[in-house]
Amino acid sequence: MYPSIARFPKALVFVFGCALGAMPAAGAEEAAKVPAKTKEPVKGAIDRPQVLAPGYTALSFDPPDAGTYSLPPIAPAPDGRVLKTDGSEASLHDAFGDKYVVLSFIYSTCDDVNGCPLATYVLYRLYQTMQKNPELAENMRLLSLSFDPQNDTPEVMRLYAENFAGKGADWLFLTTESNDVLAPILADYGQGVNRVYNEEGESTGQISHVLRVFLIDPERRIRNIYSVSFLHPDLVLADVRTLMQEAAAGGYQAAAAKSKPPLRTRELMAQASHTPLGLPPLEAPEGQEITAARVDLGRKLFFDRRLSGNETLSCAMCHIPEQGFTNNTMSRAVGMEGQSLRRNTASLYNLAWQDPLYVDGRERHLHTLTWSELLDLKRMGNRSVGVVLDKLRGLPDYEDLFEDAFDGQSADMVTTGVAMATYLRTLVSGTSPFDRWRFGGEEGAMSPAAARGYELFTGRAGCASCHEVSEDHALFTDNQLHNTGIGWHHSMGKEPRRQVMELGGGIRIEMDMDALAGTEERSYNDLGLYEATQDPVDRWKFRTPGLRNVAETAPYMHDGSLPTLEAVVEFYDQGGFEHPEQDERIRPLGLSDADKADLVAFLKALTGDNLRLLEADAEAAPVGVPAGEGS
Amino acid sequence: MRPRGLSRLAPGCTRGHGVVRLLAPGFLAVAFSALGFAVGAAGPVTDGPGDYKGSYDSPDYVTRSFSLESRIGKKADLLAIVRDTPLGLPPLPVPENNPLTREKVELGRKLFFDRRLSLNGTQSCAMCHIPEQGFTNNELATAVGLEGRDVGRNSPTLYNVGYKTRLFHDARESTLEQQAWQPMINPLEMANPSIGWVMAKLREFEDYDGLFESAFGERGMDMNTVAEALASYQRTLLAADSPFDRWYYGQDAEAMSESAQRGFELFSGKAGCSGCHTIGEDHALFTDEQLHNIGTGYERAMAPAPTPRPVTLAPGVFVMVDPDVVAMVSAPGSGNDLGRYEVTGDVDDRWHYKTPSLRNVALTAPYMHDGSLLTLEEVVAFYNRGGVPNPLLDPRIRPLGLSEQEEADLLAFLEALTGDYRPLVLDAFVAPIGDVGSRYDDSSPP
């Protein structure tokens, strides 16, 4: 025999005696008193001892702070046809209203205090909290969906809802047209129910079920499923707040990435915060703190070919990770659409300690340098700042990345530059055989030849007067600009009639330069630092490069004119190209063949121990247009 | 010596050959008389003949560049002009993250006039956007950058630039903030070695001590704040309340001549000008912010270059030179100017340039993206001819069949678009030029 409408109010009192009695008081203490009330027999009550679910009482532990954990999406929340209390039909999805939904399956005549009444009690507590908290009220919705359409008609649900009538928060009571409409919903949500029949085969009105309450996000994904033992208002609220924080942080993926950066990013950051042996501590400029989000964004920018004018070039195409973050096959770089650049691509290891930047020292900051590169029509070839920023702001795979990395700031000149600078700054490399030998006390770490080479380097050959080595670290540069004669020779010396020409990477032929007359763009002398200062004394001065990983960064000199380390040593042994403006420290050295071999052995001992790691990190970065976004 | 028919020679003349187009001396004198400027009136001057040019070859040459002695400034309350925009202009859009403040505007103006912000300390923004020359340069068809480098396009005026949503003739930039650094690091313009180099310089200049801090608080000077200050100053350069505005929006029937009124009818009717140079219900910016092909770019790119060509030696002094001789001493050209195509790479965008606003157009000669038309008469005649036919010509450009009287009426209308710009020019004169300071009347603004 089904419960009739007439007896419904009584059933309601019974079923929710516990909850309704306690709810207005709302405190956990009051809730704890509930057992006393349930013991007051109401007609029809089942007399059996009850252990109340934790949801009725105060939590025995502090709930986790919102945002300290993540709730991976479990499954899309299924849809279905439901009826509202006014009898109108709606889809369950519409009923979600793009809010954080707490969905509870109930039936109005449930008499299991740890079943539907628990769910409704917890929802009521949430309801009260929402009423006091406009942010929650605006973003949350409670849904109670009956799985007893025969008894719980829209009218029954309306009467039921009246018990919870209030203002300022959202709680909808729903039912379905029939069991046929209901069945697929229950199946989809995995909410098993069984009607209980008596021995005569008549329904007792009870429906056996397992309590399940669902937390659904505005994207209609199930994010948590609560059962009787941990359905508690405090836990639900912590979860809702966690999801709201997650949305503010750019969604689950972004929030998850934020909570734990990828391993490779953490490795880069670890190296930056505890620099390898032989390097000084790394200090990022004020306001440019190294964070995982910035490293990841910077790396993404660095490898993104879409950042060039015609979307063909990325930074990494000249600064090739597996070629020492430079290009081993070309003496001078080739830019946009094959345009010849005047200089050798600089390696990017240990840039964090470089100031000034560029071989002519014309730049002072990595974040501003980024824009020099992006806007140079011969390099990345972007016609304007806006072309780049509009692109970044429109690319879906960059959505929220800037905001996450820069405290809500979107892509602008500074944030773009700082992201790039941050990634570059993490490309530190040390702990070379030399470092272990010199700073780590490992006598056997470097060969005797290299050790002899070091003696020459710091002694007779005088290399260390510019490529400095300090007591506890070595950057192998004085960060100054000098005239060794390479630039002067190129500008002022007579060009040999026959020269080696590069046809492509590594392919060279010797040819008569007259054959090229008229086919080339006019080339201009490279005057080095003078080009920035306009001071004649600065002509042909170029920056002292660091020598770490120098064995990996051929060819050498600002113009890539020396192909091997042997050639470099030879060049300095001969005293560079002598001329009046030459740095006085460059002079013939009188090195023996053995001395030169020792020096080369030393230079080869400057290769850091993490190059493969930096390469692997770089290789994991997406190159070019993400799949499915080609145009 | 003034070559006859120079303006006919002009299109297709010299871009890409490292040479600067010159303007016919004397054209400004015509413009001035048409505008009826009172030359030599008492008080601060913004118009009329500028520096003494007595030793020039060409006695009829008139410049509007003032000597330092004749630049007597007077501060204007630029923020007040922005708050209550002049008649005919809509409210000024200001980016949320760069609200206008007096400190920013003053700092921006200082930067704008600071010649030290160029590679060799000779060139400021204001040297191509010359206040007394309509915030453009009346004397050069295409701009000349550092050490005579050919920029290739005409300097756009900065009057009412704050309303532009697309900047540069090819619309490659969208905000003044983003635009600000580009001329500074463009090797053809101010040619600084890098952004960081300029910032390092600014840090060393004692006269900037504390200025960024008072304008931007703890952000101080960075890449963004330099740009924000420059943008803020330029945004305040509002010039409207012209005779047209008073007639059309102010309902003052006497404000504009009958000829100009007839010109307006033509402008928005038979001549179809307002199809691109739009006029709204409550205000007019005279631009649709779109790009169009009217044929000037096509002609310059595709028509044979005249030989010999005029080469400017100094303003008002030029010689005719054979192109081969020019090529011997010039940097290799950057090729034809293809307009919007250079940004989009879309062949259909070749020779498309942005519709300029026409406000204050009488002040901003020469005209077109390449400065190839020297006077408004030439511009009106150009459109009356139907531009330069080419496969990508905008369909709205067609022969108009205007009579001489109608051309004159259109001209009168264009000349009625000159707004109340003098306070902006006088305010600009307050900014110190280089290390010589400035002279100005510092009585409080009206």
PDB file of C-alpha atoms in Angstrom, chain B residues 211-363:
ATOM      1  CA  LEU B 211      59.249  60.711 -12.108  1.00  0.00           C
ATOM      2  CA  PHE B 212      58.336  57.107 -12.852  1.00  0.00           C
ATOM      3  CA  GLU B 213      57.812  56.476  -9.170  1.00  0.00           C
ATOM      4  CA  SER B 214      55.408  59.380  -8.810  1.00  0.00           C
ATOM      5  CA  ALA B 215      53.546  58.326 -11.964  1.00  0.00           C
ATOM      6  CA  PHE B 216      53.518  54.580 -11.398  1.00  0.00           C
ATOM      7  CA  GLY B 217      54.209  54.012  -7.714  1.00  0.00           C
ATOM      8  CA  GLU B 218      56.283  51.002  -6.903  1.00  0.00           C
ATOM      9  CA  ARG B 219      56.227  49.752 -10.461  1.00  0.00           C
ATOM     10  CA  GLY B 220      58.733  52.466 -11.189  1.00  0.00           C
ATOM     11  CA  MET B 221      60.296  52.292 -14.606  1.00  0.00           C
ATOM     12  CA  ASP B 222      59.880  49.198 -16.678  1.00  0.00           C
ATOM     13  CA  MET B 223      59.145  48.283 -20.255  1.00  0.00           C
ATOM     14  CA  ASN B 224      55.426  48.782 -19.687  1.00  0.00           C
ATOM     15  CA  THR B 225      55.502  52.037 -17.762  1.00  0.00           C
ATOM     16  CA  VAL B 226      57.657  53.820 -20.340  1.00  0.00           C
ATOM     17  CA  ALA B 227      55.071  52.839 -22.930  1.00  0.00           C
ATOM     18  CA  GLU B 228      52.142  53.744 -20.696  1.00  0.00           C
ATOM     19  CA  ALA B 229      53.509  57.234 -20.073  1.00  0.00           C
ATOM     20  CA  LEU B 230      54.069  57.878 -23.775  1.00  0.00           C
ATOM     21  CA  ALA B 231      50.614  56.552 -24.582  1.00  0.00           C
ATOM     22  CA  SER B 232      49.049  58.732 -21.908  1.00  0.00           C
ATOM     23  CA  TYR B 233      50.509  61.921 -23.324  1.00  0.00           C
ATOM     24  CA  GLN B 234      49.536  61.115 -26.895  1.00  0.00           C
ATOM     25  CA  ARG B 235      46.040  60.178 -25.804  1.00  0.00           C
ATOM     26  CA  THR B 236      45.431  63.710 -24.545  1.00  0.00           C
ATOM     27  CA  LEU B 237      46.036  65.334 -27.932  1.00  0.00           C
ATOM     28  CA  LEU B 238      42.393  65.975 -28.719  1.00  0.00           C
ATOM     29  CA  ALA B 239      41.557  68.593 -31.306  1.00  0.00           C
ATOM     30  CA  ALA B 240      37.968  69.120 -32.411  1.00  0.00           C
ATOM     31  CA  ASP B 241      35.264  71.789 -31.921  1.00  0.00           C
ATOM     32  CA  SER B 242      35.980  72.779 -35.494  1.00  0.00           C
ATOM     33  CA  PRO B 243      33.699  75.005 -37.580  1.00  0.00           C
ATOM     34  CA  PHE B 244      32.143  71.798 -38.882  1.00  0.00           C
ATOM     35  CA  ASP B 245      31.493  70.525 -35.356  1.00  0.00           C
ATOM     36  CA  ARG B 246      29.936  73.781 -34.285  1.00  0.00           C
ATOM     37  CA  TRP B 247      27.763  73.775 -37.397  1.00  0.00           C
ATOM     38  CA  TYR B 248      26.793  70.105 -37.422  1.00  0.00           C
ATOM     39  CA  TYR B 249      26.783  69.109 -33.777  1.00  0.00           C
ATOM     40  CA  GLY B 250      26.498  72.560 -32.219  1.00  0.00           C
ATOM     41  CA  GLN B 251      23.654  73.704 -34.472  1.00  0.00           C
ATOM     42  CA  ASP B 252      25.421  76.977 -35.190  1.00  0.00           C
ATOM     43  CA  ALA B 253      24.294  77.788 -38.731  1.00  0.00           C
ATOM     44  CA  GLU B 254      26.922  80.486 -39.065  1.00  0.00           C
ATOM     45  CA  ALA B 255      29.857  78.378 -37.974  1.00  0.00           C
ATOM     46  CA  MET B 256      30.726  77.012 -41.401  1.00  0.00           C
ATOM     47  CA  SER B 257      30.741  78.790 -44.752  1.00  0.00           C
ATOM     48  CA  GLU B 258      28.103  78.025 -47.348  1.00  0.00           C
ATOM     49  CA  SER B 259      30.767  76.595 -49.581  1.00  0.00           C
ATOM     50  CA  ALA B 260      31.837  74.226 -46.810  1.00  0.00           C
ATOM     51  CA  GLN B 261      28.214  73.298 -46.240  1.00  0.00           C
ATOM     52  CA  ARG B 262      27.886  72.388 -49.894  1.00  0.00           C
ATOM     53  CA  GLY B 263      31.150  70.477 -49.475  1.00  0.00           C
ATOM     54  CA  PHE B 264      29.589  68.519 -46.656  1.00  0.00           C
ATOM     55  CA  GLU B 265      26.685  67.554 -48.890  1.00  0.00           C
ATOM     56  CA  LEU B 266      29.135  66.281 -51.469  1.00  0.00           C
ATOM     57  CA  PHE B 267      31.289  64.601 -48.845  1.00  0.00           C
ATOM     58  CA  SER B 268      28.417  62.582 -47.477  1.00  0.00           C
ATOM     59  CA  GLY B 269      26.599  62.321 -50.797  1.00  0.00           C
ATOM     60  CA  LYS B 270      27.745  62.476 -54.357  1.00  0.00           C
ATOM     61  CA  ALA B 271      31.475  62.166 -53.630  1.00  0.00           C
ATOM     62  CA  GLY B 272      30.916  59.286 -51.212  1.00  0.00           C
ATOM     63  CA  CYS B 273      33.838  60.286 -48.985  1.00  0.00           C
ATOM     64  CA  SER B 274      31.916  59.481 -45.824  1.00  0.00           C
ATOM     65  CA  GLY B 275      31.655  55.855 -46.934  1.00  0.00           C
ATOM     66  CA  CYS B 276      35.081  55.439 -45.367  1.00  0.00           C
ATOM     67  CA  HIS B 277      35.579  58.743 -43.558  1.00  0.00           C
ATOM     68  CA  THR B 278      32.560  58.130 -41.409  1.00  0.00           C
ATOM     69  CA  ILE B 279      30.452  60.719 -39.623  1.00  0.00           C
ATOM     70  CA  GLY B 280      28.281  59.626 -36.710  1.00  0.00           C
ATOM     71  CA  GLU B 281      25.132  60.951 -35.097  1.00  0.00           C
ATOM     72  CA  ASP B 282      26.818  62.548 -32.118  1.00  0.00           C
ATOM     73  CA  HIS B 283      30.402  62.646 -33.170  1.00  0.00           C
ATOM     74  CA  ALA B 284      32.698  62.050 -36.082  1.00  0.00           C
ATOM     75  CA  LEU B 285      36.098  60.458 -36.287  1.00  0.00           C
ATOM     76  CA  PHE B 286      36.102  60.585 -40.102  1.00  0.00           C
ATOM     77  CA  THR B 287      37.507  57.077 -40.353  1.00  0.00           C
ATOM     78  CA  ASP B 288      36.088  53.580 -40.516  1.00  0.00           C
ATOM     79  CA  GLU B 289      39.363  52.234 -39.057  1.00  0.00           C
ATOM     80  CA  GLN B 290      39.528  49.921 -42.081  1.00  0.00           C
ATOM     81  CA  LEU B 291      42.136  49.505 -44.788  1.00  0.00           C
ATOM     82  CA  HIS B 292      41.489  50.171 -48.442  1.00  0.00           C
ATOM     83  CA  ASN B 293      43.287  50.165 -51.746  1.00  0.00           C
ATOM     84  CA  ILE B 294      42.910  53.510 -53.455  1.00  0.00           C
ATOM     85  CA  GLY B 295      45.799  52.997 -55.841  1.00  0.00           C
ATOM     86  CA  THR B 296      48.507  55.266 -54.442  1.00  0.00           C
ATOM     87  CA  GLY B 297      50.507  52.305 -53.240  1.00  0.00           C
ATOM     88  CA  TYR B 298      49.925  50.382 -56.436  1.00  0.00           C
ATOM     89  CA  GLU B 299      51.104  53.261 -58.562  1.00  0.00           C
ATOM     90  CA  ARG B 300      54.225  53.772 -56.510  1.00  0.00           C
ATOM     91  CA  ALA B 301      55.087  50.093 -56.649  1.00  0.00           C
ATOM     92  CA  MET B 302      54.208  49.387 -60.261  1.00  0.00           C
ATOM     93  CA  ALA B 303      54.709  52.589 -62.206  1.00  0.00           C
ATOM     94  CA  PRO B 304      58.166  53.181 -63.689  1.00  0.00           C
ATOM     95  CA  ALA B 305      60.275  55.499 -61.573  1.00  0.00           C
ATOM     96  CA  PRO B 306      60.873  58.867 -63.185  1.00  0.00           C
ATOM     97  CA  THR B 307      64.389  59.809 -64.157  1.00  0.00           C
ATOM     98  CA  PRO B 308      66.053  61.911 -63.022  1.00  0.00           C
ATOM     99  CA  ARG B 309      64.398  62.333 -59.665  1.00  0.00           C
ATOM    100  CA  PRO B 310      64.408  65.180 -57.154  1.00  0.00           C
ATOM    101  CA  VAL B 311      66.522  64.672 -54.086  1.00  0.00           C
ATOM    102  CA  THR B 312      66.209  66.875 -51.056  1.00  0.00           C
ATOM    103  CA  LEU B 313      69.461  68.174 -49.679  1.00  0.00           C
ATOM    104  CA  ALA B 314      67.853  70.262 -46.974  1.00  0.00           C
ATOM    105  CA  PRO B 315      64.308  71.454 -46.546  1.00  0.00           C
ATOM    106  CA  GLY B 316      63.678  73.608 -49.576  1.00  0.00           C
ATOM    107  CA  VAL B 317      66.967  72.708 -51.238  1.00  0.00           C
ATOM    108  CA  PHE B 318      67.021  69.924 -53.750  1.00  0.00           C
ATOM    109  CA  VAL B 319      68.621  68.740 -56.919  1.00  0.00           C
ATOM    110  CA  MET B 320      67.597  66.435 -59.716  1.00  0.00           C
ATOM    111  CA  VAL B 321      69.683  63.276 -59.654  1.00  0.00           C
ATOM    112  CA  ASP B 322      69.865  60.238 -61.872  1.00  0.00           C
ATOM    113  CA  PRO B 323      68.625  57.114 -60.029  1.00  0.00           C
ATOM    114  CA  ASP B 324      71.811  55.228 -60.756  1.00  0.00           C
ATOM    115  CA  VAL B 325      73.760  57.845 -58.883  1.00  0.00           C
ATOM    116  CA  VAL B 326      71.324  57.624 -56.002  1.00  0.00           C
ATOM    117  CA  ALA B 327      71.686  53.835 -55.906  1.00  0.00           C
ATOM    118  CA  MET B 328      75.452  54.130 -55.558  1.00  0.00           C
ATOM    119  CA  VAL B 329      75.189  55.944 -52.255  1.00  0.00           C
ATOM    120  CA  SER B 330      72.041  54.453 -50.815  1.00  0.00           C
ATOM    121  CA  ALA B 331      71.255  51.565 -48.594  1.00  0.00           C
ATOM    122  CA  PRO B 332      69.557  48.754 -50.447  1.00  0.00           C
ATOM    123  CA  GLY B 333      65.869  49.443 -50.647  1.00  0.00           C
ATOM    124  CA  SER B 334      63.441  47.495 -48.595  1.00  0.00           C
ATOM    125  CA  GLY B 335      61.405  46.810 -51.696  1.00  0.00           C
ATOM    126  CA  ASN B 336      57.987  47.974 -52.638  1.00  0.00           C
ATOM    127  CA  ASP B 337      55.611  49.089 -49.937  1.00  0.00           C
ATOM    128  CA  LEU B 338      52.811  46.562 -50.027  1.00  0.00           C
ATOM    129  CA  GLY B 339      50.765  47.984 -47.174  1.00  0.00           C
ATOM    130  CA  ARG B 340      48.593  45.597 -45.230  1.00  0.00           C
ATOM    131  CA  TYR B 341      50.054  42.644 -47.107  1.00  0.00           C
ATOM    132  CA  GLU B 342      53.262  43.121 -45.184  1.00  0.00           C
ATOM    133  CA  VAL B 343      51.366  42.258 -42.020  1.00  0.00           C
ATOM    134  CA  THR B 344      48.979  39.570 -43.221  1.00  0.00           C
ATOM    135  CA  GLY B 345      50.840  38.052 -46.144  1.00  0.00           C
ATOM    136  CA  ASP B 346      47.488  37.949 -47.937  1.00  0.00           C
ATOM    137  CA  VAL B 347      47.845  38.955 -51.587  1.00  0.00           C
ATOM    138  CA  ASP B 348      44.413  40.549 -51.531  1.00  0.00           C
ATOM    139  CA  ASP B 349      45.721  42.978 -48.932  1.00  0.00           C
ATOM    140  CA  ARG B 350      48.363  44.456 -51.208  1.00  0.00           C
ATOM    141  CA  TRP B 351      48.462  48.277 -51.157  1.00  0.00           C
ATOM    142  CA  HIS B 352      45.720  48.490 -48.563  1.00  0.00           C
ATOM    143  CA  TYR B 353      46.248  51.339 -46.121  1.00  0.00           C
ATOM    144  CA  LYS B 354      44.233  52.596 -43.235  1.00  0.00           C
ATOM    145  CA  THR B 355      41.634  55.288 -43.679  1.00  0.00           C
ATOM    146  CA  PRO B 356      43.055  58.296 -41.858  1.00  0.00           C
ATOM    147  CA  SER B 357      40.871  60.593 -39.841  1.00  0.00           C
ATOM    148  CA  LEU B 358      40.291  63.896 -41.586  1.00  0.00           C
ATOM    149  CA  ARG B 359      40.108  66.028 -38.503  1.00  0.00           C
ATOM    150  CA  ASN B 360      42.675  68.835 -38.722  1.00  0.00           C
ATOM    151  CA  VAL B 361      43.570  67.621 -42.176  1.00  0.00           C
ATOM    152  CA  ALA B 362      44.447  71.142 -43.297  1.00  0.00           C
ATOM    153  CA  LEU B 363      47.285  71.039 -40.763  1.00  0.00           C
TER     154      LEU B 363
END
